[in-house]
PDB file of C-alpha atoms in Angstrom:
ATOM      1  CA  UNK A 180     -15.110  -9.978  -5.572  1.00  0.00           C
ATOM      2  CA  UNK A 181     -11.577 -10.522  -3.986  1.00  0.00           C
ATOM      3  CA  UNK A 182     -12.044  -9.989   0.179  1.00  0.00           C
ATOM      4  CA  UNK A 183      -9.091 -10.614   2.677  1.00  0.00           C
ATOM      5  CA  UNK A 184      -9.753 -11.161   6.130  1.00  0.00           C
ATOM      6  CA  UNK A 185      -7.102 -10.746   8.433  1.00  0.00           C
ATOM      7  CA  UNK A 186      -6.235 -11.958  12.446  1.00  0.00           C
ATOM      8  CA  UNK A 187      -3.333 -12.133  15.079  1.00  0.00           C
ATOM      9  CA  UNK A 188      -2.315 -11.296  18.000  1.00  0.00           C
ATOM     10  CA  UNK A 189      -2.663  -7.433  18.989  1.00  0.00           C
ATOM     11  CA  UNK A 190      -0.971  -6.624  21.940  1.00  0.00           C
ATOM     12  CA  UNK A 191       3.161  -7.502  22.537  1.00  0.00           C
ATOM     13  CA  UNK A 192       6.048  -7.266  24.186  1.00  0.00           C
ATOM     14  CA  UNK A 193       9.228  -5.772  23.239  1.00  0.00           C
ATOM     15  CA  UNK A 194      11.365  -8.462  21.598  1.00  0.00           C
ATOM     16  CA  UNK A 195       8.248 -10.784  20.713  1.00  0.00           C
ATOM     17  CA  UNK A 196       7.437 -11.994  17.637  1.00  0.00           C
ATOM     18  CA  UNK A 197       4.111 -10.349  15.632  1.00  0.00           C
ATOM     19  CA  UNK A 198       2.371 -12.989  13.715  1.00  0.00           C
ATOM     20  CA  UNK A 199      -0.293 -12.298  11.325  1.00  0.00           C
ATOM     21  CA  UNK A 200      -2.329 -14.671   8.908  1.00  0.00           C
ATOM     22  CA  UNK A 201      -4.650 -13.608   5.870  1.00  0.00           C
ATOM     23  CA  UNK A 202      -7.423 -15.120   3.943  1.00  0.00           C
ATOM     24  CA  UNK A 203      -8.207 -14.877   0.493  1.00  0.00           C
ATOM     25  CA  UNK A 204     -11.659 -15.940  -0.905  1.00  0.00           C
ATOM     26  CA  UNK A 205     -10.718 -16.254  -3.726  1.00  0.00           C
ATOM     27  CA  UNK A 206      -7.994 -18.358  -3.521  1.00  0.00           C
ATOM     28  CA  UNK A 207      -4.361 -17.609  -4.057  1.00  0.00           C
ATOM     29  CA  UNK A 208      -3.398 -18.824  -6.941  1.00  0.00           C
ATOM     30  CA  UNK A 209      -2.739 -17.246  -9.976  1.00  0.00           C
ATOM     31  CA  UNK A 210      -0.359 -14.369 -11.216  1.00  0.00           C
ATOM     32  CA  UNK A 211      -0.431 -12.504  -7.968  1.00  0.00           C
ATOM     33  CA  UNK A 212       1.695 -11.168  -4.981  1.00  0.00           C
ATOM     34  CA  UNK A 213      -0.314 -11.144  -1.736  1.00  0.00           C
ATOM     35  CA  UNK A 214       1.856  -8.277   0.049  1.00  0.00           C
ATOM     36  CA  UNK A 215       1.967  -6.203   3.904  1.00  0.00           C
ATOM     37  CA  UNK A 216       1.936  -3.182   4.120  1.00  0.00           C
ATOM     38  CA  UNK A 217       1.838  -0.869   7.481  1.00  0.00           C
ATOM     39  CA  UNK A 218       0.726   2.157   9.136  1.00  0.00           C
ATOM     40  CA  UNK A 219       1.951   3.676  12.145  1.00  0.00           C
ATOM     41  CA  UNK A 220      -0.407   5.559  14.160  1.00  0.00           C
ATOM     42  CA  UNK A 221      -0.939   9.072  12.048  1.00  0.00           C
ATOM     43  CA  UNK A 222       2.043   8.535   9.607  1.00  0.00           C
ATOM     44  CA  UNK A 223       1.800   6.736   6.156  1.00  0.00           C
ATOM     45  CA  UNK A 224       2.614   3.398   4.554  1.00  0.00           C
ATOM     46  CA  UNK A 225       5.229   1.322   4.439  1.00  0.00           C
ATOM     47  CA  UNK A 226       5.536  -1.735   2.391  1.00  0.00           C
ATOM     48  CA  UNK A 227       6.850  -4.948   3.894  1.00  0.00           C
ATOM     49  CA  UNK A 228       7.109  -7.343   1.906  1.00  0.00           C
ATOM     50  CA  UNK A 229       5.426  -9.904  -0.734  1.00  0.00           C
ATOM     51  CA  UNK A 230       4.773 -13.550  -1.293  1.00  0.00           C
ATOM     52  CA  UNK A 231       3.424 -15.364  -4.529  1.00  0.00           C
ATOM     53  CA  UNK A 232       1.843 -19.135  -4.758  1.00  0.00           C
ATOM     54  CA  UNK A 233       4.871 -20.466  -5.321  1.00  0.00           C
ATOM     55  CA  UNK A 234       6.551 -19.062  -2.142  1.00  0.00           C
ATOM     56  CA  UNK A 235       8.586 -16.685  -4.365  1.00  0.00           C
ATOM     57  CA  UNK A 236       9.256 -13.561  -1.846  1.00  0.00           C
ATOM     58  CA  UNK A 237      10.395  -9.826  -1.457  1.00  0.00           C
ATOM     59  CA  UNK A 238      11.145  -8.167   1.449  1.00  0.00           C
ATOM     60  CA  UNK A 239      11.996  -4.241   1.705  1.00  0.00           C
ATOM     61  CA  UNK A 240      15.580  -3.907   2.988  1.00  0.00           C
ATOM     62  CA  UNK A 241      14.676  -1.969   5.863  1.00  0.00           C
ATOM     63  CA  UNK A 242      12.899  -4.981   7.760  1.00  0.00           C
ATOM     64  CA  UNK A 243      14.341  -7.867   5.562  1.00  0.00           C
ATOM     65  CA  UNK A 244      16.290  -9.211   8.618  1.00  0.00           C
ATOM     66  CA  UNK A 245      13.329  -9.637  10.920  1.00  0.00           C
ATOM     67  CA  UNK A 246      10.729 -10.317   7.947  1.00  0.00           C
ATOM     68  CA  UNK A 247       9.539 -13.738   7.129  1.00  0.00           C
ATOM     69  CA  UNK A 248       5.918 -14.816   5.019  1.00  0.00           C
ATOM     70  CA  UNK A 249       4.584 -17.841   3.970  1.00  0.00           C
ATOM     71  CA  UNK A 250       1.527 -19.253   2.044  1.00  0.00           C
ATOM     72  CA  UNK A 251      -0.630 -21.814   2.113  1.00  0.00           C
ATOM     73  CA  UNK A 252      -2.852 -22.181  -0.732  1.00  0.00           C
ATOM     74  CA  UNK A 253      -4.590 -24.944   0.282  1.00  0.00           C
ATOM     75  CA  UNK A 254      -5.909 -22.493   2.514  1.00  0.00           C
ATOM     76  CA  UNK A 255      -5.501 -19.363   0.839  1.00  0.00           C
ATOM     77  CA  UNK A 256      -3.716 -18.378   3.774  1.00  0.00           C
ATOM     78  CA  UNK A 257      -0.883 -16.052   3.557  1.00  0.00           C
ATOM     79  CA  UNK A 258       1.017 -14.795   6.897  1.00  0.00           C
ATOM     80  CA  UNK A 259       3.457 -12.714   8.475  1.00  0.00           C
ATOM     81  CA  UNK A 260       6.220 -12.953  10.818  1.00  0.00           C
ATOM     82  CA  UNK A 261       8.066 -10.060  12.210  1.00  0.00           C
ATOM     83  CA  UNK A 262      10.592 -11.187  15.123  1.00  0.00           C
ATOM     84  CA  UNK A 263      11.767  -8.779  18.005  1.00  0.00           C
ATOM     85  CA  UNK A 264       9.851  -6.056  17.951  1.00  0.00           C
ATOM     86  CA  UNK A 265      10.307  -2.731  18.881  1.00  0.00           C
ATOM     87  CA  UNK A 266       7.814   0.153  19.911  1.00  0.00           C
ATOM     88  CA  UNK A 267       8.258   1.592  16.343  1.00  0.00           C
ATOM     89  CA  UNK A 268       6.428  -1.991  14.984  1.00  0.00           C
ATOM     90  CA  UNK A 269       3.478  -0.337  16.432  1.00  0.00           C
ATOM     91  CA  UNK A 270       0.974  -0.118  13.519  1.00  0.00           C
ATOM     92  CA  UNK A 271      -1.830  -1.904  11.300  1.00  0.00           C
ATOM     93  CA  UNK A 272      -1.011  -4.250   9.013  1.00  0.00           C
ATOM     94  CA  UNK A 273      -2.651  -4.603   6.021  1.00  0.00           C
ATOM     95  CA  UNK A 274      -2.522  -7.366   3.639  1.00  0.00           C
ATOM     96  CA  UNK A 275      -3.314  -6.219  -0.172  1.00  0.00           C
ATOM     97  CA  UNK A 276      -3.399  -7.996  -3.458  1.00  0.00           C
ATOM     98  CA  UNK A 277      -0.201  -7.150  -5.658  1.00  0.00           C
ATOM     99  CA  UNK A 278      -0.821  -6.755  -9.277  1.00  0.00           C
ATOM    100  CA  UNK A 279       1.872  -8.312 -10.865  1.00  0.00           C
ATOM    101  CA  UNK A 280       4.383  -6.745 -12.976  1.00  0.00           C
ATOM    102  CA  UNK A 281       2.020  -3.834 -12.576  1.00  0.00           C
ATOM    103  CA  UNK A 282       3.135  -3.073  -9.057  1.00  0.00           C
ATOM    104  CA  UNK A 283       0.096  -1.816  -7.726  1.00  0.00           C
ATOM    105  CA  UNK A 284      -2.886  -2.445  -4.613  1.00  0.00           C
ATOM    106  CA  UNK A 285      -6.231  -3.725  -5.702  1.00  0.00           C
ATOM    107  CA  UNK A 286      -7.494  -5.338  -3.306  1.00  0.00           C
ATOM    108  CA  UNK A 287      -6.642  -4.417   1.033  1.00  0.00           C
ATOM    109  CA  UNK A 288      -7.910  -6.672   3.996  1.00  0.00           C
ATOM    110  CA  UNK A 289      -9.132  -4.449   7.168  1.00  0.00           C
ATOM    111  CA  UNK A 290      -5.925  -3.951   8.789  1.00  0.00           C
ATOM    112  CA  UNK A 291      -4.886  -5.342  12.619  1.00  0.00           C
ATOM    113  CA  UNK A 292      -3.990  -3.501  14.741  1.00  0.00           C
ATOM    114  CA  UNK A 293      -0.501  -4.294  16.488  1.00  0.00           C
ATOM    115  CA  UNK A 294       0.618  -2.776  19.738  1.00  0.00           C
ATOM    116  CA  UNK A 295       3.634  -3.545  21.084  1.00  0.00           C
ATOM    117  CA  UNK A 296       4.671  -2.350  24.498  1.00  0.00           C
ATOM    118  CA  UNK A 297       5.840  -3.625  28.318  1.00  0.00           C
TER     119      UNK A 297
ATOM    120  CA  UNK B 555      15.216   3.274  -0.941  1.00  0.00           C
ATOM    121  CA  UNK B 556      13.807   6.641   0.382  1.00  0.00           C
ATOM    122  CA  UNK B 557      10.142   7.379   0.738  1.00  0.00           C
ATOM    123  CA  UNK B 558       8.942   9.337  -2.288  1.00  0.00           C
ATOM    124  CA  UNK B 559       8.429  13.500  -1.575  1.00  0.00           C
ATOM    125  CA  UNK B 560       4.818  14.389  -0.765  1.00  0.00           C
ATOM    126  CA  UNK B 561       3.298  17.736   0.395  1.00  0.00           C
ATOM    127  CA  UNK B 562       1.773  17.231   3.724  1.00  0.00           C
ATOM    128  CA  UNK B 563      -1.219  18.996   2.784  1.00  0.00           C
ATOM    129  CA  UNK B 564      -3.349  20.938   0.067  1.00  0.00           C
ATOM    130  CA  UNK B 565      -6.629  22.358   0.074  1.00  0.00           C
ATOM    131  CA  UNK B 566      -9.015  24.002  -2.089  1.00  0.00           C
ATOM    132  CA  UNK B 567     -12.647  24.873  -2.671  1.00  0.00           C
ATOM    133  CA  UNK B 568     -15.525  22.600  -3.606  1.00  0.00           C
ATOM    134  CA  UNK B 569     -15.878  22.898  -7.744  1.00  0.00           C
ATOM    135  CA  UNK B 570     -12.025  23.835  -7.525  1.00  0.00           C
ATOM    136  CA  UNK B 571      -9.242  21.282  -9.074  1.00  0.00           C
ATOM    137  CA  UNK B 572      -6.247  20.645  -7.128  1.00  0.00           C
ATOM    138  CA  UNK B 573      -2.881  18.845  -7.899  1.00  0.00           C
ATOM    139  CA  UNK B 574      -0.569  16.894  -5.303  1.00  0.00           C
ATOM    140  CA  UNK B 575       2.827  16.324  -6.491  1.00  0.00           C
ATOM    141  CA  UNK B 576       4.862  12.804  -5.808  1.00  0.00           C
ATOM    142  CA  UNK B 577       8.783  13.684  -6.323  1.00  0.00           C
ATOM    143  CA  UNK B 578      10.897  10.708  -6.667  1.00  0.00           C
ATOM    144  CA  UNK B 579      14.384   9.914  -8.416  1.00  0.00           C
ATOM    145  CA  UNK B 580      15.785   8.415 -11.498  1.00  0.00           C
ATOM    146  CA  UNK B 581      15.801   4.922  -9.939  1.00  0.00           C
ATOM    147  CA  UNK B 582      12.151   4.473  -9.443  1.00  0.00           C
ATOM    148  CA  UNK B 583       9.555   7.377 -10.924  1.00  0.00           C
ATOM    149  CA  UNK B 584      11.948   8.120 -13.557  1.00  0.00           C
ATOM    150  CA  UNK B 585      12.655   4.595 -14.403  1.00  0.00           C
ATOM    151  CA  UNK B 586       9.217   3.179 -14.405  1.00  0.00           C
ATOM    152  CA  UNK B 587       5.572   3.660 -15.362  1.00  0.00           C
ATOM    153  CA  UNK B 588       4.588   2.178 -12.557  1.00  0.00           C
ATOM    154  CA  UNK B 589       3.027   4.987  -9.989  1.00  0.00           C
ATOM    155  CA  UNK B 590      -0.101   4.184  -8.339  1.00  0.00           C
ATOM    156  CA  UNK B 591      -1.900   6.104  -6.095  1.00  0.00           C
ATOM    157  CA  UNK B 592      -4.507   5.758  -3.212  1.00  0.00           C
ATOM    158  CA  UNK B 593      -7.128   7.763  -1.649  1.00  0.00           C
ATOM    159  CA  UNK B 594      -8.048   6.734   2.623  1.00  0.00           C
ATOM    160  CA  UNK B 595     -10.169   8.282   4.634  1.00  0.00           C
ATOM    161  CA  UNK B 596      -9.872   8.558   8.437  1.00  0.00           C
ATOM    162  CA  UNK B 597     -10.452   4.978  10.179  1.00  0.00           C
ATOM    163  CA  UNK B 598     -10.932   3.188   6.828  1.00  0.00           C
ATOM    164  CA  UNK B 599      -8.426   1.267   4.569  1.00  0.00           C
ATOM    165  CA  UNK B 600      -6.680   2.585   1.520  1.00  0.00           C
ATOM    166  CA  UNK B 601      -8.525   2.875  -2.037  1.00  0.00           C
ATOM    167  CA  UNK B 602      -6.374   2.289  -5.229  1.00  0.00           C
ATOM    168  CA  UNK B 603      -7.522   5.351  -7.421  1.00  0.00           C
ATOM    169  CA  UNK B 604      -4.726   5.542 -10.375  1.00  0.00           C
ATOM    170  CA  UNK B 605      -2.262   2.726 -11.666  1.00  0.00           C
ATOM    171  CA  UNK B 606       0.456   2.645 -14.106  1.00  0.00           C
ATOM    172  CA  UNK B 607       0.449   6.269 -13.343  1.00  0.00           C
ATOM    173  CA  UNK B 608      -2.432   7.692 -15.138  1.00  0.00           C
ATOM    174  CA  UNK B 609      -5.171   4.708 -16.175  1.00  0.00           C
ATOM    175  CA  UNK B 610      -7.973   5.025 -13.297  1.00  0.00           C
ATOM    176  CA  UNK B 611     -10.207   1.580 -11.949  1.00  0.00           C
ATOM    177  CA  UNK B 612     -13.239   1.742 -13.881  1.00  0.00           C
ATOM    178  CA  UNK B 613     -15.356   2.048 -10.626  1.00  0.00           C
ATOM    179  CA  UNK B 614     -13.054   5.071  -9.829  1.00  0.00           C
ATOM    180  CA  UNK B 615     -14.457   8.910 -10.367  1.00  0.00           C
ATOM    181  CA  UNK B 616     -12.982  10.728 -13.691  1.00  0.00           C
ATOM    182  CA  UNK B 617     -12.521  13.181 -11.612  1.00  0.00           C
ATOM    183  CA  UNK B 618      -9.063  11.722 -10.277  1.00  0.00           C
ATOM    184  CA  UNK B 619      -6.455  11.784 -13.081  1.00  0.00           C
ATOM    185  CA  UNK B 620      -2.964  10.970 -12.807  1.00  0.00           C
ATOM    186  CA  UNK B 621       0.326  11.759 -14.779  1.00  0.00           C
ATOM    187  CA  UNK B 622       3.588  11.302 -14.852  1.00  0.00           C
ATOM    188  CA  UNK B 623       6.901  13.979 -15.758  1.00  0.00           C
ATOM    189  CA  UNK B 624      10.091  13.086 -15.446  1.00  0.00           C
ATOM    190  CA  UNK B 625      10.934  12.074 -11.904  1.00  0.00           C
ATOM    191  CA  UNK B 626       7.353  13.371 -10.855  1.00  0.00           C
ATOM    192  CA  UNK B 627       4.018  11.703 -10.496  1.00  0.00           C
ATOM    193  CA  UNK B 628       0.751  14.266 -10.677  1.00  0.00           C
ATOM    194  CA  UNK B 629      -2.486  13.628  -9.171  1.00  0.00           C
ATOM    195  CA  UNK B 630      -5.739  16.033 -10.095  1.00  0.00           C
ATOM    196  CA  UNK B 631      -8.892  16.112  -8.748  1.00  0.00           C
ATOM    197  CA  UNK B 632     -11.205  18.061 -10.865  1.00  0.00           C
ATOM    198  CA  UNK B 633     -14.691  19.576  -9.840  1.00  0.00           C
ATOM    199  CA  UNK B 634     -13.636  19.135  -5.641  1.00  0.00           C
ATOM    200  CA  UNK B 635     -16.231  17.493  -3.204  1.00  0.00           C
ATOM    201  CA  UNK B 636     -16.427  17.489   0.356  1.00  0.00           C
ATOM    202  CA  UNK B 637     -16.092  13.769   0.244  1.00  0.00           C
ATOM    203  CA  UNK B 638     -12.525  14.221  -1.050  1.00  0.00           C
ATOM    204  CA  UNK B 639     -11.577  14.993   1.650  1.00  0.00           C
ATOM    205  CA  UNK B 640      -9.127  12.480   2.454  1.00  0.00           C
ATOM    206  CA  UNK B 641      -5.248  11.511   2.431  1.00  0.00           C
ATOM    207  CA  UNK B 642      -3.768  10.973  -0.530  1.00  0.00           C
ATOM    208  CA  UNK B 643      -0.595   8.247  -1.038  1.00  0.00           C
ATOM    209  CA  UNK B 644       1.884   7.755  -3.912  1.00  0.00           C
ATOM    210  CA  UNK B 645       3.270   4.477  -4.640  1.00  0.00           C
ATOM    211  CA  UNK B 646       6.236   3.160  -7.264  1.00  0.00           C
ATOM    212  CA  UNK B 647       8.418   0.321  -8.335  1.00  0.00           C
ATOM    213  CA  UNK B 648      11.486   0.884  -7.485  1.00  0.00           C
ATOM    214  CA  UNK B 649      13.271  -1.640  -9.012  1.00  0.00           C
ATOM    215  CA  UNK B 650      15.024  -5.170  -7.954  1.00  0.00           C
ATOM    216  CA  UNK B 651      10.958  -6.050  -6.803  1.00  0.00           C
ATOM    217  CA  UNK B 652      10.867  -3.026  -4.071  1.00  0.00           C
ATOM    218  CA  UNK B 653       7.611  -1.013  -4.062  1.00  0.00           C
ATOM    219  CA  UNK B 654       8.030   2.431  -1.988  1.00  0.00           C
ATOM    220  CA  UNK B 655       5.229   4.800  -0.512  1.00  0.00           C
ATOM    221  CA  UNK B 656       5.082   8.863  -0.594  1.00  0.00           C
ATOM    222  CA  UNK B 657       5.078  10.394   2.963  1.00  0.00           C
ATOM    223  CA  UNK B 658       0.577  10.940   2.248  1.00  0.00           C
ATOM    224  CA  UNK B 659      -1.276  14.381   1.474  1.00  0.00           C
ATOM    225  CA  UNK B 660      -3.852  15.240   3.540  1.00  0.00           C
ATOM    226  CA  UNK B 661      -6.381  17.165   1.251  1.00  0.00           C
ATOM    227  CA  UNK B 662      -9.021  19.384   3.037  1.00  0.00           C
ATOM    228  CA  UNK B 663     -12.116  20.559   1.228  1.00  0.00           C
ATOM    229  CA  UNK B 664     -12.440  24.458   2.659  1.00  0.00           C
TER     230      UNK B 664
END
């Protein structure tokens, strides 16, 4: 059974940069995306972006500018970057298993948690 | 992209069946089979319920169905139970490797 656990820093500035990392047990190999997806407090989600095991990424064109991920399957590591953030980066990030060319969520780690205020 | 169209909420009796529509456009719904939908309930994380818009996980209830019309995505839950009560999110391909999200559903159980 696929589980993600998930870690970083909760609490920011404005203009910091949120950094996230996420484990796969199962490795992360294999004809897979490992995406993020977000939730701001009480609204709904919004996808971020994608990576694969070859480092092949997607990024929606809303954040693509401050948006960077990375993997490390030696690992099984897969993280986030999000550079100067705003109040509205306030939310928890999820990493989820992408089906690929499916295009859907089949597997979601616990979320984090990510405040960002002065 | 814009966020697909969901109603904010729907409700119904237990034993009832309910529908909550997912409105999107010709460039994502309409172009692809590719809807997926999730079920989370307060505090906990999202549960994929329907993919490729109306085959369900095996684990999943047959009570949750899902089809697709046009530039519209259906999901039904037959036979209501309390513990469906719970938001409800749409999700599609949108093309060029974008996914996009419905604004949620909140479904209450009267």
């Amino acid at each position: 059974q696929v589980q993600l656990q998930q870690w970083g820093a909760g609490l920011l500035k404005p203009s910091e940069t949120l950094s996230l990392t996420c484990e796969v047990n199962v490795g992360t190999s294999g004809g897979f995306y490992w995406s993020w997806i977000r939730q701001a407090p009480g609204k709904g989600l919004e996808w971020i972006g994608e990576i694969n095991h070859s480092g092949t990424t997607n990024y929606n064109p809303s954040l693509e500018s401050r948006v960077t991920t990375s993997i490390d399957t030696s690992t099984s590591q897969v993280s986030l970057r999000l550079k100067s953030v705003t109040a509205a980066d306030t939310a928890v990030y999820y990493c989820a298993r992408a089906r690929r060319p499916k295009y859907y969520f089949d597997s979601w780690g616990p979320g984090t948690l990510v405040t960002v205020s002065s | 992209q814009s966020a697909l169209t969901q109603p904010a909420s729907v409700s119904g009796s237990p034993g009832q069946s309910i529908t909550i529509s997912c409105t999107g456009s010709d460039d994502d719904i309409g172009e692809y089979n590719l809807v997926s939908w999730y079920q989370q309930h307060p505090g906990k994380i999202p549960k994929l319920i329907i993919f490729e818009a109306t085959k369900r996980p095996s684990a999943v209830s047959d009570r949750f169905s899902g089809s697709k019309s046009g530039n519209t995505a259906s999901l039904t839950i037959s036979g209501l139970h309390p513990d469906d009560e719970a938001s409800y999110y749409c999700c599609s391909y949108a093309g060029r490797r974008l996914v996009i999200f419905g604004g949620g559903t909140h479904v209450t159980v009267l």
